[in-house]
mmCIF file of C-alpha atoms in Angstrom:
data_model
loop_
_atom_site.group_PDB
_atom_site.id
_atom_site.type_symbol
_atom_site.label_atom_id
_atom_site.label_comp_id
_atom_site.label_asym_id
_atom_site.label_seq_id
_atom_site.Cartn_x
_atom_site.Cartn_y
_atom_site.Cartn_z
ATOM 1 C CA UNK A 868 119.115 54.621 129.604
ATOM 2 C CA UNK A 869 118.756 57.592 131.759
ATOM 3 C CA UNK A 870 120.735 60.302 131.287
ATOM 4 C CA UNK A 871 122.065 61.984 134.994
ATOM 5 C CA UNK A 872 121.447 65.672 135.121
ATOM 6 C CA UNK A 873 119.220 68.733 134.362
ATOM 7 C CA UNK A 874 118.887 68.313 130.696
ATOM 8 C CA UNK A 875 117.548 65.181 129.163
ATOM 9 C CA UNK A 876 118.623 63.878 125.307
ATOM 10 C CA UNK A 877 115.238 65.405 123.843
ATOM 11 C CA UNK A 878 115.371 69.462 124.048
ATOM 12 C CA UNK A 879 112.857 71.614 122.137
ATOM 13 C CA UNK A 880 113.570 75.087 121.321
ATOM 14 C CA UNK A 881 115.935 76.967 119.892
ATOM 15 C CA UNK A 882 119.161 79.299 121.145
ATOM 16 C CA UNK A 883 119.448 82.390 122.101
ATOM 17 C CA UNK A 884 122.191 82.539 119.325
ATOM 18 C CA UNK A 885 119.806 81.233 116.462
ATOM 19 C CA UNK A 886 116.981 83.915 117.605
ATOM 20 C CA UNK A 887 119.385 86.621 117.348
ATOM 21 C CA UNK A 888 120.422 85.465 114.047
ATOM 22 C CA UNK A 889 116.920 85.092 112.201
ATOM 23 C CA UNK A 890 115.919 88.484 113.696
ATOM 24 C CA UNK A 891 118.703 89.907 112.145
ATOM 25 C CA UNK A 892 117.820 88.704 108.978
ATOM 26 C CA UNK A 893 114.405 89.394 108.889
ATOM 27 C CA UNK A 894 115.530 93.286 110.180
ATOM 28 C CA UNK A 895 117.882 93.432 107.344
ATOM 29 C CA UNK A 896 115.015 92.121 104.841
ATOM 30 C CA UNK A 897 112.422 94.926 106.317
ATOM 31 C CA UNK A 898 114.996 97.706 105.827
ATOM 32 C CA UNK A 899 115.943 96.539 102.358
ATOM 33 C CA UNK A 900 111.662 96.555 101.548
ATOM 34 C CA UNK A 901 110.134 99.367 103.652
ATOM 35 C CA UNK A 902 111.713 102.278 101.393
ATOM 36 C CA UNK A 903 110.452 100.536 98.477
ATOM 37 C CA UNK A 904 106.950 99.952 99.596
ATOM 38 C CA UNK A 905 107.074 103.774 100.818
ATOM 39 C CA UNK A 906 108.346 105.288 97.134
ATOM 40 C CA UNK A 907 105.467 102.547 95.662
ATOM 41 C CA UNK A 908 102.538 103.788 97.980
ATOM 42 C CA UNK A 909 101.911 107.425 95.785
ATOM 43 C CA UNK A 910 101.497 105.236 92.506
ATOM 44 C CA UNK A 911 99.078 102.886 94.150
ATOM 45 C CA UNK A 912 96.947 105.477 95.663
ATOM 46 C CA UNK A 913 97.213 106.921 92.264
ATOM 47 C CA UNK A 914 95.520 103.894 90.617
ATOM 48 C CA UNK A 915 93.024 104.323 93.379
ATOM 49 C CA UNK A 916 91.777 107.622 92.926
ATOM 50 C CA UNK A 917 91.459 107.086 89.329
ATOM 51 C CA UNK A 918 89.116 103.884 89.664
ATOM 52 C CA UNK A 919 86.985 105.838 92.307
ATOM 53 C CA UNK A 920 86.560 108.872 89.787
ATOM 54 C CA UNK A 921 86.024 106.548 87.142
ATOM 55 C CA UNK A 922 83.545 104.636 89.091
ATOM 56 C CA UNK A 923 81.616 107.771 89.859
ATOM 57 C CA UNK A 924 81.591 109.003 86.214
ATOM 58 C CA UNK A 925 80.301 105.740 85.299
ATOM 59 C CA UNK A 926 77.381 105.765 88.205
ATOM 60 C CA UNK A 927 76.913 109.630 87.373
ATOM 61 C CA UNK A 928 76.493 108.560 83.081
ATOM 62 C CA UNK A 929 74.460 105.859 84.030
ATOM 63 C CA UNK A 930 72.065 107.488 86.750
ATOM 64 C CA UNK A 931 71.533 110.041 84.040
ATOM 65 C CA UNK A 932 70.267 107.144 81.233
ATOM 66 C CA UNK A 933 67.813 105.945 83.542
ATOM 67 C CA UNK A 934 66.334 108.501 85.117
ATOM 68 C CA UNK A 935 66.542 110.426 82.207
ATOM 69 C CA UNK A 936 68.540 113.993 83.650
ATOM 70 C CA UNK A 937 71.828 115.407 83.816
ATOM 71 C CA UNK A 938 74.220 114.570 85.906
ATOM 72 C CA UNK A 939 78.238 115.640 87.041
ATOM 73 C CA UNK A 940 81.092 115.331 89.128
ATOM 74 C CA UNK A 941 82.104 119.090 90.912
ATOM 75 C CA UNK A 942 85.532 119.133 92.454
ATOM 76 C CA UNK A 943 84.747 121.498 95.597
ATOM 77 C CA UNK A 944 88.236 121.514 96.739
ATOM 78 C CA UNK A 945 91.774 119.576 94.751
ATOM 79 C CA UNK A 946 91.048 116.071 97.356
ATOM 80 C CA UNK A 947 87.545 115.886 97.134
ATOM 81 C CA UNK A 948 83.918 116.293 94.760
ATOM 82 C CA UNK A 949 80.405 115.472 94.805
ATOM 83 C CA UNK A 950 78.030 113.856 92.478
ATOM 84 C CA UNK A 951 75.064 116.285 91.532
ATOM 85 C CA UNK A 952 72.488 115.987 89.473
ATOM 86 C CA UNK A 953 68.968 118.640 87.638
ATOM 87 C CA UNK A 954 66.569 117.115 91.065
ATOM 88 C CA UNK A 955 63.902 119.877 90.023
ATOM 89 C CA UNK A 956 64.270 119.205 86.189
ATOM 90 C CA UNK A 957 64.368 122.853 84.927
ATOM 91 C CA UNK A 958 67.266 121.651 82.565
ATOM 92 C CA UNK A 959 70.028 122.913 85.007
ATOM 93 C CA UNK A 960 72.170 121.496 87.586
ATOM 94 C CA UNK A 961 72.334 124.046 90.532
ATOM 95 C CA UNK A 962 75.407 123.871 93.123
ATOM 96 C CA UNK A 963 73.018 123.046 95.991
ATOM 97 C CA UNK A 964 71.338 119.914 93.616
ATOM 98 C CA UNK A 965 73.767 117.394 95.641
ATOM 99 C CA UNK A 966 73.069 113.802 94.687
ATOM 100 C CA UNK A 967 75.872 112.257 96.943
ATOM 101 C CA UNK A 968 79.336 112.971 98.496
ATOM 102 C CA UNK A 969 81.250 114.446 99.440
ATOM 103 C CA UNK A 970 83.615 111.751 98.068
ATOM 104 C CA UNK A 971 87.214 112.177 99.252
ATOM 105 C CA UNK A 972 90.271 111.433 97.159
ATOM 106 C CA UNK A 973 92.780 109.079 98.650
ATOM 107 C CA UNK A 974 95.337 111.013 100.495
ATOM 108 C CA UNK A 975 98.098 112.755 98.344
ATOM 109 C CA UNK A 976 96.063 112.802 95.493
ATOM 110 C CA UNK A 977 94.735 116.316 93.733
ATOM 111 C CA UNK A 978 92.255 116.625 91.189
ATOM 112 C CA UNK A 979 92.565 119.609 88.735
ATOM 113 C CA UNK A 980 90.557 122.165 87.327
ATOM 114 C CA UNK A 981 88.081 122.639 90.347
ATOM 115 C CA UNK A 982 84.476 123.007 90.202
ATOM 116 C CA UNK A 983 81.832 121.385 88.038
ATOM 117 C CA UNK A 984 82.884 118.697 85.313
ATOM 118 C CA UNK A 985 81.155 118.122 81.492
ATOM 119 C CA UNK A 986 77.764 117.395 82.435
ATOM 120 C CA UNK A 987 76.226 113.941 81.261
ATOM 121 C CA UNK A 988 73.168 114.212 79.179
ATOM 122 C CA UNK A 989 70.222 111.528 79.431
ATOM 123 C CA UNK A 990 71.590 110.246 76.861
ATOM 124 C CA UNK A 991 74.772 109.481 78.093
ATOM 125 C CA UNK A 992 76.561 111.513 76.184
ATOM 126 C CA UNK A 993 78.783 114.252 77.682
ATOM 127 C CA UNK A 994 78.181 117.788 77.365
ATOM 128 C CA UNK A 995 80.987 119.829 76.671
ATOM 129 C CA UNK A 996 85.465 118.290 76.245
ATOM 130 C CA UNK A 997 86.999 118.579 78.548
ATOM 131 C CA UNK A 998 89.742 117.069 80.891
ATOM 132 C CA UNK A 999 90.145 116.023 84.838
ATOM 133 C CA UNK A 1000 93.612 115.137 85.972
ATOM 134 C CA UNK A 1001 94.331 113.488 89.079
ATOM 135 C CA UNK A 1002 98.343 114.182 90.577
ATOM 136 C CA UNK A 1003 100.068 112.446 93.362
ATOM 137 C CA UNK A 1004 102.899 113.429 95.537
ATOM 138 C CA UNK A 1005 105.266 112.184 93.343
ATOM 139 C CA UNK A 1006 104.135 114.471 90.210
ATOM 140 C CA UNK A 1007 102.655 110.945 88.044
ATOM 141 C CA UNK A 1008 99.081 112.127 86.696
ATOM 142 C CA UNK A 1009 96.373 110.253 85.843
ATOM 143 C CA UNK A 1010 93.540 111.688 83.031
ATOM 144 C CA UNK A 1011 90.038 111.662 82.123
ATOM 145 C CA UNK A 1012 89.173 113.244 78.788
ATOM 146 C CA UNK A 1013 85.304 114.119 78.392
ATOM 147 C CA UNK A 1014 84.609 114.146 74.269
ATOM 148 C CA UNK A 1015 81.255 115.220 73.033
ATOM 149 C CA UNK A 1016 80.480 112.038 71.681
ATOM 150 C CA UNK A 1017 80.519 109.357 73.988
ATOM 151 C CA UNK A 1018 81.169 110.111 77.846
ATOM 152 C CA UNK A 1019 84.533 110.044 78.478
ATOM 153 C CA UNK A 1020 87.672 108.050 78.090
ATOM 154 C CA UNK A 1021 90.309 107.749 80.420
ATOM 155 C CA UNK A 1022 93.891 108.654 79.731
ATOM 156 C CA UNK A 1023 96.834 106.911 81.050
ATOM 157 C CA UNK A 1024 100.280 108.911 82.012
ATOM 158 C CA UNK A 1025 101.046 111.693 79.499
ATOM 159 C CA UNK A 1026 98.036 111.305 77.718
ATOM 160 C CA UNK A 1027 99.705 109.110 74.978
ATOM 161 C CA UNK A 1028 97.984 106.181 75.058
ATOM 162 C CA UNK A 1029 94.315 104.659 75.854
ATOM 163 C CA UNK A 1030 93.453 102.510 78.451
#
């Protein structure tokens, strides 16, 4: 049967009132998340500086076992660092010996003390303790601790416990 008039018994689509609602809801949602993604963004960028210095230390300790010299990480300014490495093999790493980098750190992220880190031997071992920490915006630090013995470890927090 044929119904008389504009609209026939099989309309697709949605009103005007049911659009307004779900966009409400979904607004309400986003303002609930947004602030939390924001206040979780410092920690993740965190996370992500420390695997790209770890990373590097790793290449650097590695680079140094096979091709038998030293190698380091030096922090030219608190967001950024280069890997360097003894290229003329007189037993010392010179501040113009660039291997690679400049590497920057994500943004928000500083790296203390500046300059040149423990140096790796070819051995793999590290040269001379010492510590790198990496702060966000939000004052959580991440740590690297160099030991004499073997390379480094990395230090989670407040330096309490190994990851």
């Amino acid at each position: 049967m044929k119904m008389s008039g504009y609209f026939s018994s099989k309309q697709a689509g949605f009103t005007i009132i049911e659009i307004v609602l779900v966009l409400g809801v979904g607004m309400i949602i986003m303002a609930i998340a947004i602030p939390n993604l924001v206040a979780v963004l410092p920690g993740f960028r965190l996370s992500d500086g420390a695997r790209q210095v770890a990373k590097d230390l790793q290449v650097a300790r590695m680079k140094a076992i096979a091709q038998n010299r030293k190698f380091r990480l030096n922090f030219v300014s608190s967001s950024s660092y280069t890997v360097q490495s003894d290229q003329n093999g007189d037993g010392t790493i010179a501040s113009t010996e660039n291997e690679s980098g400049p590497f920057s750190l994500p943004e928000g992220i500083t790296a203390t003390p500046l300059g040149a880190t423990s140096e790796f031997q070819p051995r793999g071992t590290a040269s001379a303790s010492g510590t790198i920490t990496l702060q966000n915006s939000n004052s959580q630090q991440k740590a690297f601790r160099f030991p004499l013995s073997d390379g480094y470890r990395f230090l989670s927090g407040q330096e309490t416990k190994w990851d």
